[in-house]
Short mmCIF file of C-alpha atoms in Angstrom, two decimals:
data_model
loop_
_atom_site.label_atom_id
_atom_site.label_comp_id
_atom_site.label_asym_id
_atom_site.label_seq_id
_atom_site.Cartn_x
_atom_site.Cartn_y
_atom_site.Cartn_z
CA MET A 618 127.35 -12.24 110.88
CA ALA A 619 127.52 -9.84 107.80
CA ASP A 620 125.73 -12.98 105.56
CA VAL A 621 123.28 -12.97 107.58
CA LYS A 622 122.49 -8.69 107.36
CA VAL A 623 123.62 -9.61 104.07
CA GLN A 624 121.08 -11.80 103.63
CA SER A 625 118.65 -9.99 104.95
CA LEU A 626 118.62 -6.66 103.07
CA ILE A 627 118.57 -8.80 100.08
CA ALA A 628 115.38 -10.18 101.12
CA GLY A 629 114.04 -6.81 102.16
CA PHE A 630 114.64 -5.51 98.38
CA THR A 631 113.02 -8.10 96.83
CA GLU A 632 110.26 -7.88 98.43
CA LYS A 633 109.53 -4.39 97.71
CA ILE A 634 110.53 -4.28 93.83
CA ASP A 635 108.15 -7.09 93.43
CA SER A 636 105.33 -5.30 95.49
CA PHE A 637 105.82 -2.15 93.72
CA SER A 638 102.96 -1.57 90.93
CA PRO A 639 103.88 0.97 88.37
CA THR A 640 101.26 4.15 87.59
CA PHE A 641 100.92 6.10 84.93
CA HIS A 642 99.10 9.51 84.36
CA SER A 643 98.83 11.79 80.80
CA GLN A 644 100.08 15.38 81.76
CA ASP A 645 99.87 18.02 78.81
CA VAL A 646 102.74 19.70 78.46
CA GLY A 647 103.99 22.35 76.50
CA GLN A 648 106.62 24.49 75.45
CA VAL A 649 107.43 28.30 75.10
CA ILE A 650 108.15 29.79 71.83
CA GLU A 651 107.73 33.81 72.78
CA ALA A 652 108.01 35.35 76.42
CA GLY A 653 108.97 38.65 77.52
CA ASP A 654 106.53 41.19 79.16
CA GLY A 655 104.75 39.19 81.85
CA ILE A 656 102.60 37.12 79.06
CA CYS A 657 104.20 34.02 77.17
CA ARG A 658 103.32 31.77 73.96
CA VAL A 659 103.01 28.35 74.73
CA SER A 660 102.71 25.49 71.59
CA GLY A 661 101.83 22.22 72.72
CA LEU A 662 98.97 22.56 75.14
CA SER A 663 96.37 20.74 73.10
CA ASN A 664 93.53 20.29 76.43
CA VAL A 665 94.00 23.17 77.97
CA GLY A 666 90.97 25.57 79.16
CA ASN A 667 90.47 29.33 79.52
CA ALA A 668 91.67 30.75 83.08
CA GLU A 669 93.49 27.45 83.76
CA LEU A 670 96.58 27.48 85.65
CA VAL A 671 100.07 26.08 84.29
CA GLU A 672 103.50 25.73 85.77
CA PHE A 673 106.67 26.83 84.78
CA ALA A 674 109.42 24.71 84.23
CA ASN A 675 110.63 27.27 87.23
CA GLY A 676 107.79 27.02 89.85
CA VAL A 677 106.11 29.88 88.35
CA ARG A 678 102.27 29.41 87.34
CA GLY A 679 100.43 31.20 84.93
CA ILE A 680 96.86 31.35 83.57
CA VAL A 681 95.86 30.64 79.71
CA PHE A 682 94.34 34.05 78.73
CA SER A 683 94.42 33.20 75.11
CA LEU A 684 93.29 30.44 72.51
CA GLU A 685 94.33 30.38 69.64
CA LYS A 686 94.62 27.54 66.75
CA SER A 687 98.15 26.47 66.93
CA ASN A 688 98.97 27.99 70.12
CA VAL A 689 97.80 29.57 73.58
CA GLY A 690 98.86 33.41 75.03
CA VAL A 691 99.58 32.26 78.91
CA ILE A 692 99.71 35.69 81.52
CA VAL A 693 103.31 35.08 84.14
CA MET A 694 101.54 35.42 87.74
CA GLY A 695 105.06 36.42 88.84
CA SER A 696 108.41 36.61 87.85
CA TYR A 697 108.27 36.83 84.47
CA GLU A 698 112.53 37.07 83.70
CA ALA A 699 113.58 33.44 84.55
CA ILE A 700 111.30 32.37 81.88
CA GLU A 701 112.86 31.51 78.78
CA GLU A 702 111.81 30.11 74.76
CA GLY A 703 111.77 26.34 74.68
CA SER A 704 111.24 25.96 78.51
CA LEU A 705 108.48 23.49 79.45
CA VAL A 706 105.29 24.34 80.91
CA ARG A 707 102.50 21.53 82.65
CA ALA A 708 98.97 22.12 82.91
CA THR A 709 97.30 22.42 85.86
CA GLY A 710 94.10 21.36 85.11
CA GLU A 711 92.81 24.51 88.24
CA ILE A 712 91.16 27.18 86.71
CA ALA A 713 92.39 30.60 88.59
CA SER A 714 91.45 30.99 91.92
CA VAL A 715 92.32 33.12 95.03
CA PRO A 716 91.76 32.32 98.89
CA VAL A 717 89.25 33.63 100.53
CA GLY A 718 87.58 33.56 104.15
CA PRO A 719 88.00 36.19 107.63
CA GLY A 720 92.23 35.03 107.71
CA LEU A 721 92.59 37.82 105.11
CA ILE A 722 90.34 41.13 106.88
CA GLY A 723 93.38 42.75 108.06
CA ARG A 724 95.95 41.87 105.47
CA VAL A 725 97.89 43.12 102.31
CA VAL A 726 97.51 40.68 99.63
CA ASN A 727 98.98 40.82 95.79
CA ALA A 728 96.85 40.36 92.97
CA THR A 729 96.80 36.35 93.88
CA GLY A 730 95.91 36.19 97.60
CA GLN A 731 99.84 35.88 98.73
CA PRO A 732 100.51 37.88 101.04
CA ILE A 733 102.90 41.19 101.17
CA ASP A 734 102.75 42.56 104.33
CA GLY A 735 105.23 40.21 106.24
CA LYS A 736 102.54 38.97 108.53
CA GLY A 737 103.20 35.23 107.94
CA PRO A 738 100.40 33.42 105.76
CA VAL A 739 96.94 34.50 105.01
CA GLN A 740 94.63 32.38 107.22
CA ALA A 741 92.58 31.08 104.58
CA THR A 742 89.09 28.87 104.10
CA GLY A 743 89.18 28.37 101.16
CA MET A 744 89.65 29.09 97.59
CA ARG A 745 87.58 30.67 95.11
CA PRO A 746 87.61 31.56 91.73
CA ILE A 747 88.51 35.08 90.73
CA GLU A 748 85.94 34.35 87.07
CA ARG A 749 82.23 34.23 88.32
CA ILE A 750 78.68 34.63 86.53
CA ALA A 751 77.18 37.29 88.45
CA PRO A 752 74.11 36.13 90.75
CA GLY A 753 70.62 35.86 88.40
CA VAL A 754 68.03 38.42 88.29
CA ILE A 755 65.69 35.70 90.81
CA ARG A 756 68.64 35.82 93.44
CA ARG A 757 69.43 39.62 94.20
CA ARG A 758 66.56 41.87 95.81
CA ASP A 759 65.54 45.62 95.71
CA VAL A 760 69.16 47.71 96.82
CA ASP A 761 67.01 49.21 99.62
CA THR A 762 69.62 49.50 102.62
CA PRO A 763 71.94 52.46 103.22
CA LEU A 764 76.18 52.55 102.75
CA LEU A 765 76.43 55.80 104.65
CA THR A 766 79.83 57.43 103.34
CA GLY A 767 79.82 60.22 106.00
CA LEU A 768 79.79 62.32 103.30
CA LYS A 769 77.45 65.36 103.65
CA PRO A 770 77.24 66.42 99.91
CA ILE A 771 77.05 62.41 99.22
CA ASP A 772 75.04 60.89 101.79
CA ALA A 773 72.07 63.92 101.30
CA MET A 774 71.94 64.30 97.72
CA ILE A 775 73.65 61.31 95.56
CA PRO A 776 72.59 57.87 98.18
CA ILE A 777 74.38 54.68 97.68
CA GLY A 778 72.66 51.11 99.03
CA ARG A 779 74.82 48.27 99.57
CA GLY A 780 74.53 45.96 96.79
CA GLN A 781 75.46 49.34 94.32
CA ARG A 782 78.06 50.22 91.76
CA GLU A 783 78.59 53.98 92.25
CA LEU A 784 81.08 55.85 89.71
CA ILE A 785 83.40 57.79 92.00
CA ILE A 786 84.97 59.86 88.56
CA GLY A 787 87.17 62.59 87.49
CA ASP A 788 90.43 64.33 87.00
CA ARG A 789 93.73 63.20 88.92
CA GLN A 790 93.99 64.45 92.24
CA THR A 791 90.66 65.67 92.99
CA GLY A 792 90.01 63.50 95.48
CA LYS A 793 88.65 60.26 94.33
CA THR A 794 90.75 58.37 96.56
CA ALA A 795 89.94 59.83 99.47
CA VAL A 796 85.39 59.98 98.68
CA ALA A 797 86.97 56.62 98.79
CA MET A 798 89.02 56.16 101.89
CA ASP A 799 86.54 58.18 103.84
CA THR A 800 83.80 55.58 103.53
CA ILE A 801 85.88 52.54 103.87
CA ILE A 802 86.71 54.52 107.40
CA ASN A 803 82.84 54.92 107.61
CA GLN A 804 82.05 51.25 107.90
CA LYS A 805 84.07 50.58 110.74
CA GLY A 806 81.81 49.47 113.67
CA LYS A 807 78.72 48.90 111.37
CA ASP A 808 79.59 45.34 109.55
CA CYS A 809 81.13 46.15 106.44
CA ILE A 810 83.87 43.98 105.24
CA CYS A 811 85.60 46.28 102.84
CA ILE A 812 88.54 46.32 99.82
CA TYR A 813 90.62 47.92 98.66
CA VAL A 814 91.66 47.00 95.27
CA ALA A 815 95.06 49.46 93.92
CA ILE A 816 95.35 49.11 90.46
CA GLY A 817 98.84 50.16 88.72
CA GLN A 818 99.99 52.66 92.00
CA LYS A 819 102.73 53.32 92.76
CA LYS A 820 104.06 51.88 95.85
CA SER A 821 104.76 54.65 97.95
CA SER A 822 100.88 55.68 97.83
CA VAL A 823 99.22 52.62 98.18
CA SER A 824 102.05 51.61 101.93
CA ARG A 825 100.14 55.39 102.65
CA ALA A 826 96.80 54.23 102.07
CA VAL A 827 97.63 51.06 104.24
CA ALA A 828 99.14 53.14 106.49
CA LEU A 829 95.79 56.25 107.06
CA LEU A 830 93.30 52.93 107.53
CA ALA A 831 95.19 51.89 109.77
CA GLU A 832 95.39 55.38 111.87
CA TYR A 833 91.95 55.90 111.88
CA GLY A 834 90.85 52.08 112.59
CA ALA A 835 89.65 50.40 109.29
CA MET A 836 92.36 48.04 108.30
CA GLU A 837 90.01 45.91 111.63
CA HIS A 838 87.50 45.24 108.63
CA THR A 839 89.32 46.85 105.37
CA ILE A 840 91.95 43.80 102.70
CA VAL A 841 93.97 45.56 100.81
CA VAL A 842 94.92 44.14 97.71
CA VAL A 843 97.80 45.29 95.43
CA ALA A 844 99.12 45.80 91.82
CA SER A 845 101.77 47.60 91.71
CA ALA A 846 102.87 50.40 88.72
CA ASP A 847 105.80 47.86 88.44
CA GLU A 848 104.52 44.91 88.36
CA SER A 849 103.87 43.07 85.51
CA ALA A 850 100.32 44.20 83.15
CA GLY A 851 99.16 40.42 83.66
CA LEU A 852 98.78 41.35 87.36
CA GLN A 853 97.48 44.84 86.96
CA TYR A 854 94.36 42.77 84.67
CA LEU A 855 93.84 39.38 87.44
CA ALA A 856 93.92 42.52 90.70
CA PRO A 857 90.02 43.96 90.36
CA TYR A 858 88.77 40.14 89.92
CA SER A 859 90.29 39.17 92.72
CA GLY A 860 88.93 41.52 95.03
CA CYS A 861 85.77 40.68 93.54
CA ALA A 862 85.80 37.39 94.43
CA MET A 863 87.06 37.98 98.31
CA GLY A 864 83.74 40.12 98.34
CA GLU A 865 81.95 37.74 97.13
CA GLU A 866 83.17 34.80 100.09
CA PHE A 867 81.11 37.40 102.50
CA MET A 868 77.98 38.78 100.22
CA GLU A 869 77.46 34.64 100.08
CA ALA A 870 77.95 33.75 103.31
CA GLY A 871 75.20 36.73 104.34
CA LYS A 872 77.65 39.43 105.44
CA ASP A 873 77.83 43.49 103.58
CA ALA A 874 80.91 43.96 101.71
CA LEU A 875 82.06 46.45 99.82
CA VAL A 876 85.28 46.91 97.53
CA VAL A 877 87.15 49.76 95.57
CA TYR A 878 88.74 49.74 92.22
CA ASP A 879 91.52 52.11 92.08
CA ASP A 880 91.34 52.59 89.13
CA LEU A 881 89.58 50.35 86.08
CA SER A 882 91.46 53.23 83.91
CA LYS A 883 94.40 52.17 85.11
CA HIS A 884 92.85 48.55 84.40
CA ALA A 885 91.79 49.34 80.46
CA TYR A 886 95.53 50.24 80.13
CA ALA A 887 96.63 47.04 81.57
CA TYR A 888 94.32 45.24 79.68
CA ARG A 889 94.95 46.74 76.39
CA GLN A 890 98.21 46.47 76.66
CA VAL A 891 98.43 42.36 77.48
CA SER A 892 96.04 42.36 74.29
CA LEU A 893 98.43 43.84 72.19
CA LEU A 894 101.20 42.27 73.39
CA LEU A 895 99.36 38.68 72.62
CA ARG A 896 98.33 40.46 69.37
CA ARG A 897 94.80 40.27 69.49
CA PRO A 898 93.44 42.92 67.44
CA PRO A 899 93.04 46.63 68.48
CA GLY A 900 90.10 48.75 68.24
CA ARG A 901 88.91 52.32 68.99
CA GLU A 902 92.28 53.65 70.81
CA ALA A 903 93.72 50.44 70.03
CA TYR A 904 91.08 48.92 73.30
CA PRO A 905 90.61 45.11 72.08
CA GLY A 906 87.05 44.68 71.13
CA ASP A 907 86.07 43.43 74.52
CA VAL A 908 87.04 45.97 76.94
CA PHE A 909 83.61 46.66 77.39
CA TYR A 910 82.76 43.50 78.82
CA LEU A 911 85.94 43.64 80.82
CA HIS A 912 83.97 46.29 83.14
CA SER A 913 81.18 44.68 82.58
CA ARG A 914 81.65 41.01 83.63
CA LEU A 915 83.14 42.36 87.06
CA LEU A 916 80.98 44.73 88.66
CA GLU A 917 77.54 42.66 87.43
CA ARG A 918 79.00 40.41 90.50
CA SER A 919 78.01 43.17 92.62
CA ALA A 920 74.27 42.76 94.52
CA GLN A 921 72.17 42.27 96.93
CA LEU A 922 71.07 39.05 97.67
CA ALA A 923 67.42 37.82 98.48
CA ASP A 924 66.80 36.51 101.68
CA ASN A 925 66.04 33.59 101.22
CA TYR A 926 64.33 31.12 104.21
CA VAL A 927 63.37 27.63 105.30
CA ILE A 928 60.62 26.50 107.28
CA VAL A 929 61.36 24.08 110.42
CA PRO A 930 60.16 22.97 113.55
CA ALA A 931 60.39 25.50 116.12
CA SER A 932 61.98 22.89 118.87
CA SER A 933 64.87 22.33 116.51
CA ASP A 934 68.53 22.64 117.16
CA ALA A 935 68.95 26.25 115.79
CA SER A 936 72.60 24.97 113.91
CA VAL A 937 70.96 22.40 111.50
CA LEU A 938 69.06 24.11 109.18
CA SER A 939 67.05 21.89 108.04
CA GLY A 940 65.35 20.75 110.82
CA VAL A 941 65.08 17.16 112.69
CA ASP A 942 66.11 14.09 111.08
CA GLY A 943 66.85 16.52 108.34
CA LYS A 944 63.20 17.51 107.14
CA VAL A 945 62.83 20.65 105.48
CA TYR A 946 59.24 21.68 105.17
CA ALA A 947 59.29 24.26 102.54
CA GLY A 948 62.61 26.30 100.74
CA PRO A 949 63.79 27.93 99.50
CA ILE A 950 61.63 31.13 99.77
CA SER A 951 61.28 34.59 100.95
CA ARG A 952 60.15 35.38 104.34
CA HIS A 953 56.74 36.64 103.03
CA GLU A 954 55.81 33.19 101.13
CA GLY A 955 57.38 31.35 104.11
CA GLU A 956 54.70 32.97 106.27
CA GLN A 957 51.92 32.48 104.20
CA ALA A 958 52.82 29.13 103.84
CA ILE A 959 52.82 28.55 107.83
CA LYS A 960 49.60 30.09 108.01
CA THR A 961 48.50 27.30 106.26
CA MET A 962 49.65 24.90 107.70
CA SER A 963 47.89 22.58 110.53
CA ASN A 964 50.89 22.61 112.94
CA ALA A 965 51.69 26.16 112.60
CA ALA A 966 52.40 26.61 116.26
CA THR A 967 55.44 24.69 115.85
CA LEU A 968 57.00 25.53 113.10
CA THR A 969 59.24 28.70 112.51
CA LEU A 970 61.34 30.41 109.88
CA ARG A 971 64.89 30.50 109.37
CA LYS A 972 67.19 31.79 107.17
CA LEU A 973 69.77 30.25 104.38
CA PRO A 974 73.28 31.56 105.77
CA ASP A 975 73.72 31.79 101.83
CA SER A 976 71.06 34.68 101.46
CA GLY A 977 71.11 38.00 102.54
CA GLY A 978 74.43 38.98 101.72
CA SER A 979 75.22 42.32 99.69
CA LEU A 980 78.38 42.78 97.18
CA THR A 981 79.03 47.12 97.33
CA ALA A 982 81.45 48.71 94.21
CA LEU A 983 83.18 52.35 93.94
CA PRO A 984 84.48 51.85 91.00
CA ILE A 985 87.13 54.79 90.01
CA ILE A 986 87.79 56.33 86.79
CA GLU A 987 90.14 59.31 85.98
CA THR A 988 89.54 61.38 83.38
CA LEU A 989 91.47 64.01 81.07
CA LEU A 990 90.66 67.56 81.27
CA GLY A 991 86.74 66.70 82.93
CA ASP A 992 86.56 64.57 79.47
CA VAL A 993 83.07 62.40 80.51
CA SER A 994 82.64 61.27 76.78
CA ALA A 995 85.77 59.52 76.74
CA TYR A 996 85.21 55.54 75.68
CA ILE A 997 86.26 54.07 78.82
CA PRO A 998 84.37 57.05 80.90
CA THR A 999 81.17 55.75 78.72
CA ASN A 1000 81.54 52.26 78.96
CA VAL A 1001 81.80 52.38 82.91
CA ILE A 1002 79.00 54.69 83.46
CA SER A 1003 76.88 52.99 81.61
CA ILE A 1004 77.47 49.48 83.35
CA THR A 1005 77.25 51.43 86.82
CA ASP A 1006 73.96 52.63 88.75
CA GLY A 1007 75.02 56.50 89.13
CA GLN A 1008 78.12 58.55 89.41
CA ILE A 1009 79.94 61.21 91.73
CA TYR A 1010 81.83 63.71 89.60
CA LEU A 1011 84.19 65.79 91.29
CA GLU A 1012 85.07 68.56 89.56
CA GLY A 1013 88.47 70.34 89.00
CA ASP A 1014 87.63 73.68 89.73
CA LEU A 1015 85.62 73.07 92.58
CA PHE A 1016 88.03 71.27 94.18
CA TYR A 1017 90.58 74.02 93.27
CA ALA A 1018 87.93 76.67 94.59
CA GLY A 1019 88.57 74.70 98.00
CA ILE A 1020 84.56 73.15 98.02
CA ARG A 1021 85.56 69.73 99.14
CA PRO A 1022 84.48 66.47 98.66
CA ALA A 1023 84.68 68.42 95.21
CA VAL A 1024 81.30 67.22 94.26
CA ASN A 1025 79.05 68.33 90.93
CA VAL A 1026 76.04 67.88 91.97
CA GLY A 1027 74.17 68.98 88.02
CA ILE A 1028 75.62 65.79 86.54
CA SER A 1029 76.40 63.50 89.20
CA VAL A 1030 73.18 61.16 90.15
CA SER A 1031 72.61 57.35 91.97
CA ARG A 1032 70.26 55.62 90.31
CA VAL A 1033 68.78 53.50 92.94
CA GLY A 1034 68.03 57.62 94.62
CA GLY A 1035 65.80 57.81 97.71
CA ASP A 1036 65.49 54.24 98.14
CA ALA A 1037 68.93 53.89 99.49
CA GLN A 1038 68.31 56.86 102.04
CA THR A 1039 67.48 57.16 105.22
CA LYS A 1040 63.85 58.35 105.91
CA ALA A 1041 65.27 60.96 108.20
CA MET A 1042 67.60 61.99 105.13
CA ARG A 1043 65.37 61.87 102.80
CA GLN A 1044 63.29 64.46 104.93
CA VAL A 1045 65.71 67.16 105.43
CA ALA A 1046 67.39 66.79 102.18
CA GLY A 1047 64.87 66.10 99.52
CA ARG A 1048 65.31 69.93 97.71
CA LEU A 1049 68.63 70.24 98.47
CA ARG A 1050 70.38 69.32 95.75
CA LEU A 1051 67.40 71.21 93.49
CA ASP A 1052 68.68 74.24 95.83
CA MET A 1053 72.73 74.15 95.40
CA ALA A 1054 71.82 73.09 91.27
CA ALA A 1055 69.75 77.00 91.69
CA TYR A 1056 72.78 78.49 93.57
CA ARG A 1057 75.01 77.41 91.64
CA ASP A 1058 73.12 78.67 88.22
CA LEU A 1059 72.37 81.79 90.28
CA ALA A 1060 75.88 82.72 91.10
CA ALA A 1061 77.28 81.94 87.94
CA PHE A 1062 74.74 84.80 86.37
CA ALA A 1063 75.28 86.92 89.46
CA GLN A 1064 78.58 88.11 88.38
CA PHE A 1065 77.45 89.75 85.74
CA GLY A 1066 74.72 91.72 87.35
CA SER A 1067 74.91 94.92 89.60
CA ASP A 1068 71.53 95.14 91.33
CA LEU A 1069 69.35 91.86 92.54
CA ASP A 1070 65.91 91.90 93.69
CA LYS A 1071 66.37 91.26 97.48
CA ALA A 1072 64.27 87.22 96.98
CA THR A 1073 67.22 86.89 94.97
CA GLN A 1074 70.25 88.15 97.32
CA MET A 1075 68.78 85.94 100.30
CA GLN A 1076 68.43 82.98 97.70
CA LEU A 1077 71.97 83.28 97.16
CA GLU A 1078 73.25 83.92 101.08
CA ARG A 1079 71.55 81.31 101.54
CA GLY A 1080 73.77 79.06 99.09
CA LYS A 1081 76.38 80.45 100.20
CA ARG A 1082 75.98 78.76 103.39
CA LEU A 1083 74.73 75.19 102.17
CA GLN A 1084 77.16 75.02 100.10
CA GLU A 1085 79.70 76.26 104.12
CA ILE A 1086 77.62 73.07 105.36
CA LEU A 1087 78.53 71.05 102.62
CA LYS A 1088 82.09 70.98 102.58
CA GLN A 1089 83.95 68.34 104.79
CA ASP A 1090 87.69 68.12 106.05
CA GLN A 1091 89.27 64.50 104.73
CA TYR A 1092 89.19 61.61 107.07
CA ARG A 1093 86.31 62.85 109.46
CA PRO A 1094 83.18 61.21 108.09
CA MET A 1095 80.40 62.48 110.11
CA ALA A 1096 77.77 59.96 111.35
CA LEU A 1097 74.08 60.28 110.10
CA ALA A 1098 72.29 61.96 112.85
CA ALA A 1099 74.72 64.81 112.90
CA GLN A 1100 74.58 65.37 108.80
CA VAL A 1101 71.14 65.50 109.18
CA MET A 1102 71.02 68.28 112.37
CA VAL A 1103 72.94 69.75 110.53
CA ILE A 1104 71.54 70.05 106.77
CA PHE A 1105 68.50 70.16 109.10
CA ALA A 1106 69.41 73.65 110.20
CA GLY A 1107 70.58 75.39 106.69
CA VAL A 1108 67.48 74.48 104.92
CA ASN A 1109 65.19 75.70 107.29
CA GLY A 1110 67.10 79.17 107.41
CA LEU A 1111 67.87 78.47 111.09
CA ILE A 1112 71.54 80.25 109.95
CA ASP A 1113 70.99 82.85 107.53
CA LYS A 1114 72.40 85.24 109.73
CA ILE A 1115 75.47 83.33 110.87
CA PRO A 1116 78.70 84.66 108.69
CA VAL A 1117 79.98 82.58 106.02
CA ALA A 1118 83.39 82.85 107.09
CA ARG A 1119 81.77 81.49 110.66
CA ILE A 1120 79.55 78.68 109.26
CA LYS A 1121 82.22 75.99 109.76
CA GLU A 1122 83.39 77.18 113.59
CA TRP A 1123 79.57 76.97 114.27
CA GLN A 1124 79.08 73.72 112.54
CA GLU A 1125 81.08 72.09 115.03
CA ALA A 1126 80.06 73.98 118.35
CA TYR A 1127 76.51 73.13 117.33
CA ILE A 1128 77.18 69.16 117.07
CA LYS A 1129 78.84 69.33 120.42
CA TYR A 1130 76.10 71.21 122.22
CA MET A 1131 73.23 69.00 120.87
CA ALA A 1132 75.10 65.58 121.98
CA ALA A 1133 75.78 67.30 125.38
CA SER A 1134 72.50 69.52 125.83
CA PHE A 1135 69.86 67.47 124.12
CA PRO A 1136 71.56 63.90 123.66
CA GLN A 1137 67.93 62.08 123.12
CA ILE A 1138 67.53 64.46 119.71
CA PRO A 1139 70.59 62.11 118.14
CA SER A 1140 69.81 59.10 119.73
CA SER A 1141 66.06 59.78 117.81
CA ILE A 1142 67.34 60.20 114.78
CA ALA A 1143 69.99 57.37 115.10
CA ASN A 1144 67.16 54.57 115.98
CA GLU A 1145 64.28 55.64 114.44
CA LYS A 1146 65.96 56.88 111.30
CA GLN A 1147 62.90 59.86 110.84
CA ILE A 1148 62.36 63.25 112.25
CA THR A 1149 58.61 63.10 114.20
CA ASP A 1150 57.08 66.27 114.75
CA ALA A 1151 58.11 66.11 118.02
CA VAL A 1152 61.78 66.09 117.52
CA ARG A 1153 60.75 68.39 114.74
CA ALA A 1154 59.97 70.96 117.38
CA GLU A 1155 62.69 70.02 119.20
CA ILE A 1156 65.67 70.82 116.63
CA LEU A 1157 64.07 74.06 115.93
CA SER A 1158 63.99 75.26 119.81
CA ALA A 1159 67.50 73.83 120.75
CA THR A 1160 69.07 75.18 117.74
CA GLU A 1161 67.54 79.03 118.12
CA THR A 1162 68.35 78.43 121.79
CA PHE A 1163 71.72 77.24 120.52
CA ASN A 1164 71.96 80.23 117.85
CA ALA A 1165 71.30 83.15 120.54
CA SER A 1166 74.20 82.13 123.05
CA TRP A 1167 76.71 81.46 120.60
CA ASN A 1168 79.29 84.61 119.25
#
């Protein structure tokens, strides 16, 4: 009996051996010749490309960063302590990518997209390369839709539009991150996904920021990407590109996204460190010569995509964009082109326009730059100022004087301007910026004079009240209608008799009064996005009534 079993086993093994057909594949393998500080030099990888992933013997991955004649420079994406000279490295043929999709919303991930919040694996819908060519001019359209920050001085004087790149710049501890946080909190319920990229910050600071966003319900629409100060310079270099890739996924799905890079000064420091370790030639301030391209290729990826449509039979299944039996009558085209084309068709009554899903989205960027002693003419600040569509300059002197947000309206600017502002805000804040700039100059001049004429005194008194109106507590973004009503009262002299010290108290009571006694006014402003003659008369009458009864 035993012999039969042995014979059966032998026959089985023989059959498997006879049926075995070996397969061969070639793989690019190299060897570490230098390692340390988050980077490696590898020889022998003759066929790798830039930004290609390589894998070390201990399973840690890296990104090819520098291609040279005899070796390649690699950024290590993880712990580099165990990587030694002589270790084997293999090319994977994959381009550096991060997980993307709605599954990342509410999560805290590292620069490679791996979760670090202890909530289990990320439910990603796919992978997206961290480096991508920015959308071309043809794919874009004008920035004309406001992205409200909830901060009165910004929404009134330096409006930001969806798809814009607006720089937040100022010395340390002047409220730059607070402006970004308020903007993220204000996107709640506005169908805008936010990505907050923390670069080179302490983990305790990031933890506080995440806790703050969770407290105000903002984590429900936010992804946090972290490359903390104790991580390698390579990961700090990768983090903003990873965050941008996550935002692009939503933009190309036809949605709106906002990405905050906090901050790009530390990003430039990390890039300089990696470049010098890999012995790239240093230039001005030891930065490599392509440091401008470092940020331009990142920020150019922010855009407002054009709406593209196809013409399909009106009776076709709404889920099938190409129409019945895959027949497309025209497209992709703009809405105007589609409407004009349908008018000329004999079967126009049976046709309809349908929007393509990968169009119409936007990615707005709020990069942050830290200056030293207010020097906006330094190397990295001037680079980023020239790339962006405007800047919000936060001044230390204003901050310490209690004017918060500490926006200096003199050198702050939005190059999109009124195009990204609702008509209601344009109507009330049209002259606010000039009035505030004139007030600051006049106040500085008045310090040296004793006798001022009555008109100058009135201008100073109104300027003081407008300045008080524009102050705002941190993490308390204000709805558009409330902003419009308060600024309307200020610029039209309706608060000239209110004591300056009580302006904040008046403002809070006024907003509550208008919401309770005249709800049709804020409702009309919010829905119509403009102040009609009838609404204007109502605001004047209601404000005068409130002022008469308020004490």
